[in-house]
Amino acid sequence: MGTDIYGFIECRWDRWLDEDDRSWSKAADLSDLYNGRSYAAFGALFGVRETGDFRPLADLRGLPADASPESRTAFESWGRDSRGSSWITWAELAAANWDEVANEADGCVHEYRRGADGAWELYGRNSSLTRFAELSGITDPHVLYRAGLSYPEGTEWPDGDRVFRIARLTRKQAVPDTDWGPVWSVMRTLASLHGDEGVRLVVWFG
């Protein structure tokens, strides 16, 4: 069964108010900014699904005790069907080492293509699988989708102007801006008003 992510970006005013008045409020619905199902990202960020490649930045911390009313109501509507929850501040995201390399090779085969400077650039994970199957001779679909578990790291299948390779991801590749850029952009903008510790992403999985 698949796993999906839900949640809200929350913010609070940190200036001019007493601590008791610094309550968190919903600023944006995650579903309006991200609608993917990348288990590599879920693992690298929150320790969900693919947990062996990276140390998660916010490993299933649970719902914050001071979560906004919107977050608490939406989360509680899942009841026992929720598969866990977590949260992370913009300060933590901004301080993360996005060039960090995974602890082990990715289970998915990587497709690389030449960039403008002639260097190989990651094009996709488990992309062009029909062609990869032809090159590798793999016929078992389970092995095809998890080739990184069957071949040593560094194994390559050249194919003209591209190459398929068993390799490790960087944290940035696991959580690419092509998917998460809108989320980070909103959080960054809110942080300019509320401070880096005054903006956070609250999520749960179902």
mmCIF file of N, CA, C and O in Angstrom, residues 16 22 38 47-48 52 63 65 75-76 79 87 99 118 125 130 144 146 166 199:
data_model
loop_
_atom_site.group_PDB
_atom_site.id
_atom_site.type_symbol
_atom_site.label_atom_id
_atom_site.label_comp_id
_atom_site.label_asym_id
_atom_site.label_seq_id
_atom_site.Cartn_x
_atom_site.Cartn_y
_atom_site.Cartn_z
ATOM 1 N N TRP A 16 7.650 41.298 19.390
ATOM 2 C CA TRP A 16 6.728 42.205 20.083
ATOM 3 C C TRP A 16 5.691 41.505 20.957
ATOM 4 O O TRP A 16 4.986 42.154 21.712
ATOM 5 N N ARG A 22 2.441 33.796 21.300
ATOM 6 C CA ARG A 22 3.105 33.378 20.070
ATOM 7 C C ARG A 22 2.564 32.029 19.595
ATOM 8 O O ARG A 22 3.280 31.047 19.494
ATOM 9 N N SER A 38 7.372 10.758 -3.259
ATOM 10 C CA SER A 38 8.764 10.343 -3.351
ATOM 11 C C SER A 38 9.205 9.773 -2.018
ATOM 12 O O SER A 38 9.391 10.505 -1.038
ATOM 13 N N GLY A 47 12.213 10.281 7.812
ATOM 14 C CA GLY A 47 12.429 8.917 8.248
ATOM 15 C C GLY A 47 11.285 7.978 7.922
ATOM 16 O O GLY A 47 11.086 6.975 8.619
ATOM 17 N N VAL A 48 10.545 8.265 6.859
ATOM 18 C CA VAL A 48 9.396 7.447 6.462
ATOM 19 C C VAL A 48 9.732 6.698 5.178
ATOM 20 O O VAL A 48 10.281 7.283 4.246
ATOM 21 N N GLY A 52 17.009 3.996 5.032
ATOM 22 C CA GLY A 52 18.391 3.557 5.172
ATOM 23 C C GLY A 52 19.419 4.429 4.494
ATOM 24 O O GLY A 52 20.601 4.325 4.778
ATOM 25 N N LEU A 63 3.337 15.043 16.244
ATOM 26 C CA LEU A 63 2.712 16.350 16.056
ATOM 27 C C LEU A 63 3.187 17.294 17.159
ATOM 28 O O LEU A 63 3.253 16.898 18.329
ATOM 29 N N ALA A 65 3.304 19.805 20.175
ATOM 30 C CA ALA A 65 2.331 20.035 21.246
ATOM 31 C C ALA A 65 1.566 21.333 21.033
ATOM 32 O O ALA A 65 0.407 21.465 21.462
ATOM 33 N N PHE A 75 -5.052 16.340 11.429
ATOM 34 C CA PHE A 75 -4.328 15.132 11.822
ATOM 35 C C PHE A 75 -5.231 14.174 12.586
ATOM 36 O O PHE A 75 -5.243 12.969 12.316
ATOM 37 N N GLU A 76 -5.999 14.697 13.513
ATOM 38 C CA GLU A 76 -6.846 13.834 14.334
ATOM 39 C C GLU A 76 -7.953 13.185 13.518
ATOM 40 O O GLU A 76 -8.482 12.137 13.911
ATOM 41 N N GLY A 79 -7.213 9.603 12.710
ATOM 42 C CA GLY A 79 -7.332 8.590 13.745
ATOM 43 C C GLY A 79 -6.186 7.602 13.695
ATOM 44 O O GLY A 79 -5.018 7.966 13.543
ATOM 45 N N TRP A 87 7.606 17.323 12.167
ATOM 46 C CA TRP A 87 7.656 18.755 11.853
ATOM 47 C C TRP A 87 9.117 19.172 11.738
ATOM 48 O O TRP A 87 10.011 18.526 12.272
ATOM 49 N N ASP A 99 24.351 18.668 0.203
ATOM 50 C CA ASP A 99 25.332 17.935 -0.600
ATOM 51 C C ASP A 99 25.727 16.610 0.048
ATOM 52 O O ASP A 99 26.537 15.870 -0.514
ATOM 53 N N GLY A 118 28.799 19.411 -20.463
ATOM 54 C CA GLY A 118 29.316 18.108 -20.875
ATOM 55 C C GLY A 118 29.404 17.084 -19.764
ATOM 56 O O GLY A 118 29.714 15.917 -20.022
ATOM 57 N N ARG A 125 15.371 8.690 -11.615
ATOM 58 C CA ARG A 125 15.510 7.406 -10.925
ATOM 59 C C ARG A 125 14.454 6.467 -11.489
ATOM 60 O O ARG A 125 13.279 6.800 -11.530
ATOM 61 N N THR A 130 12.070 0.697 -19.769
ATOM 62 C CA THR A 130 11.989 -0.219 -20.909
ATOM 63 C C THR A 130 13.352 -0.353 -21.587
ATOM 64 O O THR A 130 13.818 -1.458 -21.903
ATOM 65 N N LEU A 144 14.046 -5.309 -11.726
ATOM 66 C CA LEU A 144 14.150 -4.117 -12.563
ATOM 67 C C LEU A 144 13.931 -2.853 -11.742
ATOM 68 O O LEU A 144 14.688 -1.886 -11.866
ATOM 69 N N ARG A 146 14.280 -2.465 -8.546
ATOM 70 C CA ARG A 146 15.211 -2.338 -7.421
ATOM 71 C C ARG A 146 16.584 -2.866 -7.834
ATOM 72 O O ARG A 146 17.227 -3.621 -7.103
ATOM 73 N N ILE A 166 24.293 2.400 -11.178
ATOM 74 C CA ILE A 166 23.952 2.166 -9.776
ATOM 75 C C ILE A 166 24.808 3.126 -8.949
ATOM 76 O O ILE A 166 26.044 3.063 -8.999
ATOM 77 N N VAL A 199 8.821 29.667 11.399
ATOM 78 C CA VAL A 199 8.150 29.004 10.273
ATOM 79 C C VAL A 199 8.514 27.521 10.317
ATOM 80 O O VAL A 199 9.680 27.161 10.485
#
